[in-house]
CSV table of C-alpha atoms in Angstrom, one decimal:
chain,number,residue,atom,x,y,z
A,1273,UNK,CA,-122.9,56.5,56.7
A,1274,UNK,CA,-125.6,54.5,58.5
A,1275,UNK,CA,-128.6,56.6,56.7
A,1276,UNK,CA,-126.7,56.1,53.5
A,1277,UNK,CA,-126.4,52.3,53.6
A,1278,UNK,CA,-129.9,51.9,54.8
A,1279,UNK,CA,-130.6,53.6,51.5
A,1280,UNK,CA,-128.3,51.5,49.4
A,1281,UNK,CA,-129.6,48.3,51.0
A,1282,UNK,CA,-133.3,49.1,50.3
A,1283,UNK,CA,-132.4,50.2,46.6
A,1284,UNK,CA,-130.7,46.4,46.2
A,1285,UNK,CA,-133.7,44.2,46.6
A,1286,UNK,CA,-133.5,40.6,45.4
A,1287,UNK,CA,-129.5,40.7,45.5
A,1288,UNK,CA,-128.4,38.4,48.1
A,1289,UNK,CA,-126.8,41.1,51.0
A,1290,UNK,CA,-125.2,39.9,54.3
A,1291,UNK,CA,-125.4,42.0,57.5
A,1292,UNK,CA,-124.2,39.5,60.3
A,1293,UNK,CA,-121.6,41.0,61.9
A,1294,UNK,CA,-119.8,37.7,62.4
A,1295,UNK,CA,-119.6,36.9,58.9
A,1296,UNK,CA,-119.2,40.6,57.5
A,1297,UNK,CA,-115.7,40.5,59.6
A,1298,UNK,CA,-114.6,37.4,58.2
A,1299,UNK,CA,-115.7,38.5,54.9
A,1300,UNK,CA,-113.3,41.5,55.5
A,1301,UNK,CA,-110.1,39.4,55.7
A,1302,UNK,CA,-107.4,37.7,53.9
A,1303,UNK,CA,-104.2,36.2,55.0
A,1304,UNK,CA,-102.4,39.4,55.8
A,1305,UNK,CA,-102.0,37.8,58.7
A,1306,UNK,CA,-98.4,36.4,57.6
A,1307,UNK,CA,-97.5,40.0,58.5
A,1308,UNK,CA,-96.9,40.9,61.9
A,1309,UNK,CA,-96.4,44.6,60.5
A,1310,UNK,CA,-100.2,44.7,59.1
A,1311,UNK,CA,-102.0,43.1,61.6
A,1312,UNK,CA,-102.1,46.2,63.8
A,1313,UNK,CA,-102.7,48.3,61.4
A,1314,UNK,CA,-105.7,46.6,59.7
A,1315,UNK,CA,-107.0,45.3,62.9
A,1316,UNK,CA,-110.6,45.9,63.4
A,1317,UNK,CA,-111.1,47.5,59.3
A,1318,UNK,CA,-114.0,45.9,58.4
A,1319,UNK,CA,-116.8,46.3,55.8
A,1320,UNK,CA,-120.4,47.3,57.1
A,1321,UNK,CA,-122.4,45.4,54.4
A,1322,UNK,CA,-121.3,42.1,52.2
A,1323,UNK,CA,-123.1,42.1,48.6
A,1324,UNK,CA,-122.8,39.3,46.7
A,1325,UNK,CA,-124.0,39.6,43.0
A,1326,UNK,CA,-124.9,37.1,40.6
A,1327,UNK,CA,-124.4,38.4,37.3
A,1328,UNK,CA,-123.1,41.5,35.7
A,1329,UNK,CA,-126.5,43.3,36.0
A,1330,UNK,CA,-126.5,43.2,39.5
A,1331,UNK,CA,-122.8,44.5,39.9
A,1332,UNK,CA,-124.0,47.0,38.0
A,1333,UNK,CA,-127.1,47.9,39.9
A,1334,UNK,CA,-124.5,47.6,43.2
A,1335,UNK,CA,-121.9,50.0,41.5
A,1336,UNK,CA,-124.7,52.1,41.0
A,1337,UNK,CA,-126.4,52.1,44.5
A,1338,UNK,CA,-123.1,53.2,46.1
A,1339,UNK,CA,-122.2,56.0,43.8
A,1340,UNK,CA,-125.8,57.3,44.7
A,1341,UNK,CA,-124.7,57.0,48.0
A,1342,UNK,CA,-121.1,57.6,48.1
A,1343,UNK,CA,-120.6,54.6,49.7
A,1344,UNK,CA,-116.9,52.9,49.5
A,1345,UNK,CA,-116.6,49.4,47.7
A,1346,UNK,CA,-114.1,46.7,48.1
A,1347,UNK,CA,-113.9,43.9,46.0
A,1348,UNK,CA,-113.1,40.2,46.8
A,1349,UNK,CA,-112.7,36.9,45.6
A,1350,UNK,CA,-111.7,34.2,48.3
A,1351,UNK,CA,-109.6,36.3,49.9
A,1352,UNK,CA,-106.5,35.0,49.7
A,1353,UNK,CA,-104.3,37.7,49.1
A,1354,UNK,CA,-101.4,38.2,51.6
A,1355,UNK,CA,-101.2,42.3,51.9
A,1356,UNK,CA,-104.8,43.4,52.6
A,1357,UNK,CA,-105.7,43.7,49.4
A,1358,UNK,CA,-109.5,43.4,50.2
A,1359,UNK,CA,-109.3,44.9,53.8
A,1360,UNK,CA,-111.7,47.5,53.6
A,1361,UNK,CA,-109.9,50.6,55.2
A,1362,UNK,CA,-113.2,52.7,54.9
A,1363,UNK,CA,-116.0,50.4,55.9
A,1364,UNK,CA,-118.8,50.3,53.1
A,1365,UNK,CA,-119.3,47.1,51.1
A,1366,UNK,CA,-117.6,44.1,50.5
A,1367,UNK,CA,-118.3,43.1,47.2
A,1368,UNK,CA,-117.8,39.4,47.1
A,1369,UNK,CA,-117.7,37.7,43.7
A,1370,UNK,CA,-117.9,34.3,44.4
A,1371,UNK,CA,-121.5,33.4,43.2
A,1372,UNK,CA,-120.1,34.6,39.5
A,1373,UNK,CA,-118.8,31.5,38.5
A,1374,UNK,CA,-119.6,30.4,35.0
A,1375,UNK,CA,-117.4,29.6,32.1
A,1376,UNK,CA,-118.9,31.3,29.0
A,1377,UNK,CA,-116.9,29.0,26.8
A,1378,UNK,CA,-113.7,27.4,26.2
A,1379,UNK,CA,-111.9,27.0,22.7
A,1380,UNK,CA,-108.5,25.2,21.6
A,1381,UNK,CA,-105.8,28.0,23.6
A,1382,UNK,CA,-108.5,30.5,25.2
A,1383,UNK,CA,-111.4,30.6,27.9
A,1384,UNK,CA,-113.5,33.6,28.8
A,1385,UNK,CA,-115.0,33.1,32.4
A,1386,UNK,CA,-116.2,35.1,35.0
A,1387,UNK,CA,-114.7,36.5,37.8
A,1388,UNK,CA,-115.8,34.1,40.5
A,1389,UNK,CA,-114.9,31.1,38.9
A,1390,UNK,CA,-112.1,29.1,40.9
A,1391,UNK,CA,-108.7,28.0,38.8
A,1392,UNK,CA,-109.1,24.6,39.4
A,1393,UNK,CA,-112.7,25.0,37.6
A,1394,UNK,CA,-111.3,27.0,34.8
A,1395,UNK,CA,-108.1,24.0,34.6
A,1396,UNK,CA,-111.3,21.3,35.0
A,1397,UNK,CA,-113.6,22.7,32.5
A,1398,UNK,CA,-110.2,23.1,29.8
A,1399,UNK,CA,-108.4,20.1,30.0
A,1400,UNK,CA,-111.7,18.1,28.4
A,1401,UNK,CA,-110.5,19.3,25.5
A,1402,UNK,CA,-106.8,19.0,26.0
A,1403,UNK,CA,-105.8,22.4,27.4
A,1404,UNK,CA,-105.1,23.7,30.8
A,1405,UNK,CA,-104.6,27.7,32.2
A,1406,UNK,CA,-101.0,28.6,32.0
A,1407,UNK,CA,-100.7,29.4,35.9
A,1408,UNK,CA,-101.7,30.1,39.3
A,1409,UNK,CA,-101.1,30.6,42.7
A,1410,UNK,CA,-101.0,27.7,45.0
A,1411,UNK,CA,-103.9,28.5,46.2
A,1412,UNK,CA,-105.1,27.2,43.3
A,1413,UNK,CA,-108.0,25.3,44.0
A,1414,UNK,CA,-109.6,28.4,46.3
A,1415,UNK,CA,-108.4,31.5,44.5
A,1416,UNK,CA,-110.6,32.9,42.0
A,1417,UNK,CA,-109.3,34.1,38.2
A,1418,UNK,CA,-110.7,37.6,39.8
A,1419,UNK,CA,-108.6,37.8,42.7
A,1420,UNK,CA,-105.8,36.4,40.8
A,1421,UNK,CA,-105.7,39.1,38.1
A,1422,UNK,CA,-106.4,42.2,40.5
A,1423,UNK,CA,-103.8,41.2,43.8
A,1424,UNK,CA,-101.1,38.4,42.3
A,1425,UNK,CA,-98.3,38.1,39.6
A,1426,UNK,CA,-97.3,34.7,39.0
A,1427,UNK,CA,-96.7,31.3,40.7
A,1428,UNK,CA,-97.3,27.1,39.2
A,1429,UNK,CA,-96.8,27.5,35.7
A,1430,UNK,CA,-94.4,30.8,35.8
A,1431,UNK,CA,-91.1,28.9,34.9
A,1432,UNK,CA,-93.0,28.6,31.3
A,1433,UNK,CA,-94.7,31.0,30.4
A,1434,UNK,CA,-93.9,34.1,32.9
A,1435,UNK,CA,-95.2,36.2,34.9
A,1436,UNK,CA,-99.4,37.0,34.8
A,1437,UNK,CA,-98.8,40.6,33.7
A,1438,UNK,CA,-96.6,39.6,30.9
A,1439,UNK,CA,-97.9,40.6,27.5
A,1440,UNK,CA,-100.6,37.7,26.2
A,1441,UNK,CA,-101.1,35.9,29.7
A,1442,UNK,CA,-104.5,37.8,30.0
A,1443,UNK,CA,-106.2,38.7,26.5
A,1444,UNK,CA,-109.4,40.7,27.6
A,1445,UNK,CA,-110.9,41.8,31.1
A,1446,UNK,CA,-114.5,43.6,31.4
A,1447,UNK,CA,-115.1,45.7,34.0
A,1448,UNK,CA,-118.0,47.4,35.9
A,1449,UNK,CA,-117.1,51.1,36.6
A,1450,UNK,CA,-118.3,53.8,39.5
A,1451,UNK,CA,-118.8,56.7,37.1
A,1452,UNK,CA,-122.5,58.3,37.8
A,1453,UNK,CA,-123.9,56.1,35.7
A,1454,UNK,CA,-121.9,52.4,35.5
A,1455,UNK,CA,-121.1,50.7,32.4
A,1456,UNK,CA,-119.1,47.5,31.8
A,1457,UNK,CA,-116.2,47.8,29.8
A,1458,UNK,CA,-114.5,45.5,27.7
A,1459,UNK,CA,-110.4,45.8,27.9
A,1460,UNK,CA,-108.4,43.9,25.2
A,1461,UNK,CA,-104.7,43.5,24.4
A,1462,UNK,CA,-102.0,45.8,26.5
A,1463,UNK,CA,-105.1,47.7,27.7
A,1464,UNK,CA,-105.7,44.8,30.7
A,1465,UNK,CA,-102.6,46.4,32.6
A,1466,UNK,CA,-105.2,49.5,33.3
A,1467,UNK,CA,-106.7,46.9,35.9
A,1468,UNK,CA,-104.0,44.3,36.2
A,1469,UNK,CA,-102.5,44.1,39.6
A,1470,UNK,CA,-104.0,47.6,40.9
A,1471,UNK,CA,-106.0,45.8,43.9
A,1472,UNK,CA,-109.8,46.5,42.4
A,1473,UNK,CA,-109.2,50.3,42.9
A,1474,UNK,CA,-109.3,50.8,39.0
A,1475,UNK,CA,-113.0,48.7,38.5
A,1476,UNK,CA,-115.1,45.3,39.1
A,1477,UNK,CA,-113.8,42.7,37.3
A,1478,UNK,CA,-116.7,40.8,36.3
A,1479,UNK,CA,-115.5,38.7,33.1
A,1480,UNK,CA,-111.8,37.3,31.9
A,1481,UNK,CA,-110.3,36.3,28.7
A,1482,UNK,CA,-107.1,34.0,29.6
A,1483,UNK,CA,-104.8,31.6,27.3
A,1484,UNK,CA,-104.3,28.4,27.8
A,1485,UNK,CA,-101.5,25.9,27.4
A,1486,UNK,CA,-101.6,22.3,26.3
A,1487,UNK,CA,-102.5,20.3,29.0
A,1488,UNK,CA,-99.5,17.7,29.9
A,1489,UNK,CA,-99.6,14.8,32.1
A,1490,UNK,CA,-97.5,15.9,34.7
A,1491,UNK,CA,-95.3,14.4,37.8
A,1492,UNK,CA,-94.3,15.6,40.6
A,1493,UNK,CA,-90.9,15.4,42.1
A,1494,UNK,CA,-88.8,15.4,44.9
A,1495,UNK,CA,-85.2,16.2,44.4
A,1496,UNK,CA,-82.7,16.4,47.4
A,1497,UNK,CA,-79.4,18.1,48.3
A,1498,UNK,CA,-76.6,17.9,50.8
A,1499,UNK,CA,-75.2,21.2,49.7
A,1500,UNK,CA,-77.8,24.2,49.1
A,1501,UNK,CA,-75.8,25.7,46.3
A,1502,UNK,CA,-76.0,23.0,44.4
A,1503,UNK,CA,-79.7,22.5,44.5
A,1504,UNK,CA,-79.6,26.4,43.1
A,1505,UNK,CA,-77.5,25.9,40.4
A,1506,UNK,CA,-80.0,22.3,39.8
A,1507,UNK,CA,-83.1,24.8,39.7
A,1508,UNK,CA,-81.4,27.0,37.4
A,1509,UNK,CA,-80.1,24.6,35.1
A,1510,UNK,CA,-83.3,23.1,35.2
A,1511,UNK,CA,-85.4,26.1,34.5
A,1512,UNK,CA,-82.2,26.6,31.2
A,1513,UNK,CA,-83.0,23.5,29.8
A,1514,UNK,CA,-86.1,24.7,27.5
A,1515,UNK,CA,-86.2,21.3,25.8
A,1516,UNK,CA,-87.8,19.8,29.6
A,1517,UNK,CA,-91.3,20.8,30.4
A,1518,UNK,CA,-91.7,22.0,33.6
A,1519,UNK,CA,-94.3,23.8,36.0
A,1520,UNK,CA,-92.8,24.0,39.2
A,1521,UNK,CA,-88.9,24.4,40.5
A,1522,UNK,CA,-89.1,25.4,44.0
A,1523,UNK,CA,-85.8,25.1,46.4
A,1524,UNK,CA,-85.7,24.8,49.9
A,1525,UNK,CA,-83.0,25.4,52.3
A,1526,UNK,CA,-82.6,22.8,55.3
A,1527,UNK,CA,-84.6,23.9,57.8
A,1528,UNK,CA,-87.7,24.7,56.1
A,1529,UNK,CA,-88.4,20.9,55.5
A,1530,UNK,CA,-89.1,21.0,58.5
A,1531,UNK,CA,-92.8,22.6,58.6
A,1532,UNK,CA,-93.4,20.0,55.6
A,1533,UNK,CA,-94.8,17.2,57.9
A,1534,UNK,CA,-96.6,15.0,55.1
A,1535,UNK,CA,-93.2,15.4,53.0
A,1536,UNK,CA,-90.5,14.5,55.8
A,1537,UNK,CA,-90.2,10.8,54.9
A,1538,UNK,CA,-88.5,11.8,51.5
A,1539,UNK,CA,-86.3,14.5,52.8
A,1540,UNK,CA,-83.2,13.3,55.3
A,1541,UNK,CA,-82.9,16.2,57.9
A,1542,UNK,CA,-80.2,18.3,57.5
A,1543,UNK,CA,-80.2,18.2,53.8
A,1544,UNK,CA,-81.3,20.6,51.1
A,1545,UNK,CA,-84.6,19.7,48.8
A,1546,UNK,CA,-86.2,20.8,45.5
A,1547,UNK,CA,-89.8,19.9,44.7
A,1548,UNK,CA,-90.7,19.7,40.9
A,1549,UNK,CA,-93.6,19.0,38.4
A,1550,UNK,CA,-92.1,18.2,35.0
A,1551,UNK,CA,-93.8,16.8,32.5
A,1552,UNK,CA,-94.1,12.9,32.2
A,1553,UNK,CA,-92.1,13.0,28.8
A,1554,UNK,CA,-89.4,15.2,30.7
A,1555,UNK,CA,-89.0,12.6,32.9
A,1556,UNK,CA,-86.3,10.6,31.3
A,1557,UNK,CA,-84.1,13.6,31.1
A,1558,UNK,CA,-83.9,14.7,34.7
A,1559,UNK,CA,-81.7,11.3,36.5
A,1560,UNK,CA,-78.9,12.4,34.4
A,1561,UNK,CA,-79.3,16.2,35.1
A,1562,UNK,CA,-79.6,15.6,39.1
A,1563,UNK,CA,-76.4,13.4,39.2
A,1564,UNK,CA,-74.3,16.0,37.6
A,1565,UNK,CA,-75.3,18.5,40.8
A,1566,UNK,CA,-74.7,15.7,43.4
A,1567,UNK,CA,-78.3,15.1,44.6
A,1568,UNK,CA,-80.9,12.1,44.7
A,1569,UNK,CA,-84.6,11.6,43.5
A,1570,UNK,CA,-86.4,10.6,46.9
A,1571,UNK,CA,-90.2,10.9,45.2
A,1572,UNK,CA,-91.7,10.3,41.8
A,1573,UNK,CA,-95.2,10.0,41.0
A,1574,UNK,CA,-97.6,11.0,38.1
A,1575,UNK,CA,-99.7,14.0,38.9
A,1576,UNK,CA,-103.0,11.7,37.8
A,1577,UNK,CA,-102.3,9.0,40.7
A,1578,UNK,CA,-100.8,11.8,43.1
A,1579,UNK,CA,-101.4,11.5,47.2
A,1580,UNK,CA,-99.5,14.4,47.6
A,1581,UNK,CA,-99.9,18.0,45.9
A,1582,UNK,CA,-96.2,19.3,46.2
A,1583,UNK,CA,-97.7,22.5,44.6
A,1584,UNK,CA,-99.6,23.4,47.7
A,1585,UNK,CA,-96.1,23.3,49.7
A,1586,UNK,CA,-94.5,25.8,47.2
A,1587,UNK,CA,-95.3,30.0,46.6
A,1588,UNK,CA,-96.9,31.2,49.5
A,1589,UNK,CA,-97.9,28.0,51.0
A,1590,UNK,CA,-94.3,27.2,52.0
A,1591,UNK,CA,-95.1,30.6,54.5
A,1592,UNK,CA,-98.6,28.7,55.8
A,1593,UNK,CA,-96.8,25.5,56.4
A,1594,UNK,CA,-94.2,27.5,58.5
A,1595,UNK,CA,-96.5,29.4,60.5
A,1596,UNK,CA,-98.7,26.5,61.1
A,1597,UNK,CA,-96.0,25.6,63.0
A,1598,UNK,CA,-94.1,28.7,64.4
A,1599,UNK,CA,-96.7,31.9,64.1
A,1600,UNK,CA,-93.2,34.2,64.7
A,1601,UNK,CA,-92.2,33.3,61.1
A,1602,UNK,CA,-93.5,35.6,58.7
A,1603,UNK,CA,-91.4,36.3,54.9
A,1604,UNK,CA,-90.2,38.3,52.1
A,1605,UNK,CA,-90.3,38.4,48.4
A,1606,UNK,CA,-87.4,39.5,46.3
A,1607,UNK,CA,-86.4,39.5,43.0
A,1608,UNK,CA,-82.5,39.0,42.1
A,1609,UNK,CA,-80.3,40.8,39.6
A,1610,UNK,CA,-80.5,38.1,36.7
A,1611,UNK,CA,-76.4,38.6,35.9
A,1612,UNK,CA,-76.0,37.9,39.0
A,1613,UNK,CA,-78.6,36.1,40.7
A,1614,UNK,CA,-77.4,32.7,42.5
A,1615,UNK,CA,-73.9,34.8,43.7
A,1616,UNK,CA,-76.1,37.0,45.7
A,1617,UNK,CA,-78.2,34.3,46.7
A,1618,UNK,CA,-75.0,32.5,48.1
A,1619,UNK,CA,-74.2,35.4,49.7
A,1620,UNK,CA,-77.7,36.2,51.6
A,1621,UNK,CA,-77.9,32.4,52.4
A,1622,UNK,CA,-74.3,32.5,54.5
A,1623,UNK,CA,-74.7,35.9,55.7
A,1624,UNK,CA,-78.5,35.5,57.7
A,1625,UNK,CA,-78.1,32.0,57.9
A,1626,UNK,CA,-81.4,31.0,59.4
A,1627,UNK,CA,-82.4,33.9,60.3
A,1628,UNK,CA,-84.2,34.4,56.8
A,1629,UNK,CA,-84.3,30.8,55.4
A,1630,UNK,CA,-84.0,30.5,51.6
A,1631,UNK,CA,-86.8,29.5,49.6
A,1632,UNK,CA,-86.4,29.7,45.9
A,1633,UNK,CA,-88.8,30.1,42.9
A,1634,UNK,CA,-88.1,29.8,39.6
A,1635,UNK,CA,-89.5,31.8,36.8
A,1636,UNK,CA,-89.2,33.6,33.3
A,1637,UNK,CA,-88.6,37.1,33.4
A,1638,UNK,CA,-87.7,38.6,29.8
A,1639,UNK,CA,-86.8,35.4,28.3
A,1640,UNK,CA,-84.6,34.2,31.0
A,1641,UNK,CA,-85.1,32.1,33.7
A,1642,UNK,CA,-83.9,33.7,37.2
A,1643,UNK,CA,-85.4,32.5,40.8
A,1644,UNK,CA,-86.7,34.6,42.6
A,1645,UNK,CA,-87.3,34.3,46.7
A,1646,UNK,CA,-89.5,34.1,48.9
A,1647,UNK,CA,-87.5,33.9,52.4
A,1648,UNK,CA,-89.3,32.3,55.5
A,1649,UNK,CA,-87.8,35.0,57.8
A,1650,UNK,CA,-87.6,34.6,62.0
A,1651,UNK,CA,-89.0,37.8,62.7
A,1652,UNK,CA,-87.9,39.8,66.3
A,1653,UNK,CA,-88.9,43.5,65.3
A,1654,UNK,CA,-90.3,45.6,62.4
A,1655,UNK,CA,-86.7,47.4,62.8
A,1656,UNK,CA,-85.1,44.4,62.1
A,1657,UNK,CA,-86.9,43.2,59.4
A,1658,UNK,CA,-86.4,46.7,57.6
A,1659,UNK,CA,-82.7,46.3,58.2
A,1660,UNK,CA,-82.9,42.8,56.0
A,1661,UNK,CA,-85.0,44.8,53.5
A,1662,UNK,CA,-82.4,47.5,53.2
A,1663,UNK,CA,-79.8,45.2,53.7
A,1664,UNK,CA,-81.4,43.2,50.2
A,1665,UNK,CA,-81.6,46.5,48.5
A,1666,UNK,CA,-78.2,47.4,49.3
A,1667,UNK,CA,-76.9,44.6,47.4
A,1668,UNK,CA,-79.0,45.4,44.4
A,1669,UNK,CA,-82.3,43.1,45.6
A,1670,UNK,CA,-85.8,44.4,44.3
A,1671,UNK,CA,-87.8,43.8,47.4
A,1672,UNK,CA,-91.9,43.7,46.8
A,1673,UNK,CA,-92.2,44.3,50.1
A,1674,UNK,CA,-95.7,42.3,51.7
A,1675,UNK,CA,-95.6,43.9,54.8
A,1676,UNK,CA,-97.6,47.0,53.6
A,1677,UNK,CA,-101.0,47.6,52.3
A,1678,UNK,CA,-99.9,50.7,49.9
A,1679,UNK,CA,-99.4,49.6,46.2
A,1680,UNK,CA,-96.6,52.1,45.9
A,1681,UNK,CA,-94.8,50.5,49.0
A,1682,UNK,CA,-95.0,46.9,47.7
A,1683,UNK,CA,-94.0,46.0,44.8
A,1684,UNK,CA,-94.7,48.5,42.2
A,1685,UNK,CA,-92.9,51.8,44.1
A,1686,UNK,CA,-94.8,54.1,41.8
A,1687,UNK,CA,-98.4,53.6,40.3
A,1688,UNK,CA,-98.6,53.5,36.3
A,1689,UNK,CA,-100.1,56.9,35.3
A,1690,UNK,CA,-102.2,54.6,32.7
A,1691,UNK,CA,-103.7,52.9,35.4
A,1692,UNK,CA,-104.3,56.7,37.4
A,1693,UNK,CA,-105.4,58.4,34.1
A,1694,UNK,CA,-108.4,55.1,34.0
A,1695,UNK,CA,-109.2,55.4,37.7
A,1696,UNK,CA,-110.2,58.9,37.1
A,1697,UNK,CA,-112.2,58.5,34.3
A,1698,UNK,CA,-114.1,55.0,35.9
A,1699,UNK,CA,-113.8,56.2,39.6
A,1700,UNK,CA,-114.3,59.8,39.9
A,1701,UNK,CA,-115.3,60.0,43.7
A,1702,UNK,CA,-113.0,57.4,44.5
A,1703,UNK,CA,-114.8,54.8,46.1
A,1704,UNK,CA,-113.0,52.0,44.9
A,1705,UNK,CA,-110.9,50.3,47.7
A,1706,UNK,CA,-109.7,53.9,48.9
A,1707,UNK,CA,-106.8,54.2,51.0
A,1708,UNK,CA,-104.6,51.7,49.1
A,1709,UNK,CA,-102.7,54.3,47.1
A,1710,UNK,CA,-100.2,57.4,48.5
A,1711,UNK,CA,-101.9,59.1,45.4
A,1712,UNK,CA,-104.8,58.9,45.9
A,1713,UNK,CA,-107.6,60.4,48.5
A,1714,UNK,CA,-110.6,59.3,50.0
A,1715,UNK,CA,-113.0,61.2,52.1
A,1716,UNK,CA,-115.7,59.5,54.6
A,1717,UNK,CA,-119.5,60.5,53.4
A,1718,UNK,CA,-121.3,61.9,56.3
């Protein structure tokens, strides 16, 4: 491969290209490291070159360059991903994004933007005129709408408006492809889910067409509980009441408060909390609403004013917070049965105890609100955690399992023969992030 990339870097001039080992191996990375499963496994996988382009001419002109040279391509935002999403398994280059940061425009209910562009930019840039992107990660103000779209599926804002590959939460993608001679393409409507979620093996994001919602001054909350049950059935009669706006209903059991260090003064130890942003008109509503499940408001303030961002202790933050402290901890995700969601999650709550400590998020799936969970779990061995897995499945749990780096071994079990029938037509030598799919094959260039 080393004659081939010195080809492909002499064909690039003027696109900024980074060869320093140091920063090529950081480049290489995301937070797979809350896996003790994939750390082995992708130790030492690391990309050869880093490109960074700054328009969609130059991703072309890149995409180009490597199917010349047959040279593998993994695409990144700012890394941070959880499964190895952008781990390159095949060397080759790391295609990072984040100099493509501009907001082509931004109209009442829709923004188009590129890839690069960080959330909190896109949220900036939309609220001057009174609107706001319907959700994101809690990585919010570091993940790029890029990364977003191609590794997650929800998180602040889901318990509205659903999960990020529901139908309308992304109106149009364009994408650079690895065909013999690259084009962009422009995907509208139910066509996104071609690229959606498919871990940049299906094309280069380079532009995105998102809706918005109207921006709300918000407040954040902290609710707690003495008995975890009844801070469920408070986040799911919460999440019920559709008349209360709401972003955020994440629920903690007991010991988790623990890792929340800034947060600690307004939860008692022992007890059972729920962290919130509701809008400020909503506000009058909830008093009433947490008396009836037997808990206590210990923190209110307006999101405008805020010293705390409760957001970035909730999703997969809540897992950073506990490792910062105990680097044994790693998690799950699962998704419960809605008609019977909180007796299950009774049921795994007294039957691990604290040896997979309940964390709750609530979000719409279908038109109904149901949490799902994202478990801090003690880990001892990769058998035992697989015995929890099977264990959850058992019981009639959907586990999107993070400790793997397949797509069909997470949470999607089987690739959508949509999104196989567009990766053979825009990536016929399969360059794009091989090794990611049981499906599909990759073979190293000489």
């Amino acid at each position: 491969m080393a004659k081939a990339l010195e080809t492909l870097i002499n064909s690039l001039a003027g696109i900024e290209i980074i060869t320093e080992p140091t920063q090529v191996a950081k480049l290489s990375q995301d937070y797979h490291t809350f896996s003790p499963v994939l750390v082995p496994k992708l130790e030492g996988k690391v990309g050869d070159i880093v490109v960074r382009p700054a328009n969609e001419d130059e991703v072309i002109k890149v995409a180009a360059a490597c199917v010349q040279c047959k040279i593998p391509v993994t695409v990144r935002g700012a890394g941070t991903g959880n499964y190895g999403q952008c781990v390159p398994l095949h060397g080759g280059v790391i295609l990072d994004m984040s100099k493509m940061q501009g907001i082509p425009w931004v109209k009442p209910g829709v923004a188009r933007v590129e890839a690069g562009v960080k959330l909190a930019a896109i949220d900036k840039k939309a609220r001057e005129i009174g609107w706001e992107i319907r959700m994101a990660p809690s990585t919010y103000r570091t993940a790029t709408i890029g990364g977003f779209i191609a590794g997650g599926s929800g998180g602040i804002g889901s318990i509205q408006y659903g999960l990020l590959g529901d139908r309308g939460n992304i109106l149009a993608l364009r994408v650079v492809t690895l065909e013999d001679e690259p084009r962009a393409i422009e995907l509208r409507g139910d066509d996104v889910h071609k690229v959606t979620h498919a871990w940049g093996i299906n094309g280069i994001i380079t532009e995105a067409e998102i809706p918005l919602g109207p921006a709300y001054p918000w407040a954040e909350v902290i609710v707690t509980f003495e008995d975890f049950m009844a801070a469920a059935k408070f986040g799911q009669a919460l999440g019920n009441a559709d008349g209360m706006i709401k972003k955020l209903i994440a629920v903690f059991a007991s010991p988790i408060s623990q890792y929340f260090h800034p947060l600690q003064q307004y939860i008692p130890e022992g007890s059972h909390s729920v962290l919130l942003m509701l809008a400020e008109p909503s506000l009058e509503l909830l008093p009433g609403l947490v008396q009836q499940y037997g808990g206590q408001i210990t923190y209110q303030k307006p999101v405008a004013e805020k010293s705390i961002n409760l957001g970035e202790f909730t999703w997969n933050h809540t897992t950073l917070h506990a490792r910062t402290v105990d680097t044994s901890i790693t998690y799950l995700q699962s998704m419960f049965p809605a008609d019977a969601s909180l007796e299950l999650i009774e049921h795994m709550y007294h039957y691990f105890g604290d040896e997979v400590m309940m964390h709750l998020e609530f979000f719409r799936v279908n038109g109904r609100v149901i949490p799902g969970a994202l478990q801090l779990v003690r880990y001892s061995t990769e058998e035992r955690l697989n015995e929890i897995i099977r264990y959850h499945e058992a019981k009639g749990v959907s586990i999107a399992n993070p400790h793997t780096y397949i797509i069909e071994d997470g949470g999607r079990k089987v690739i959508d023969p949509e999104q196989l029938k567009f990766k053979e037509m825009v990536d016929p030598y399969g360059l794009m992030n091989p090794g990611k799919s049981k499906v599909l094959e990759f073979e190293i260039p000489n």
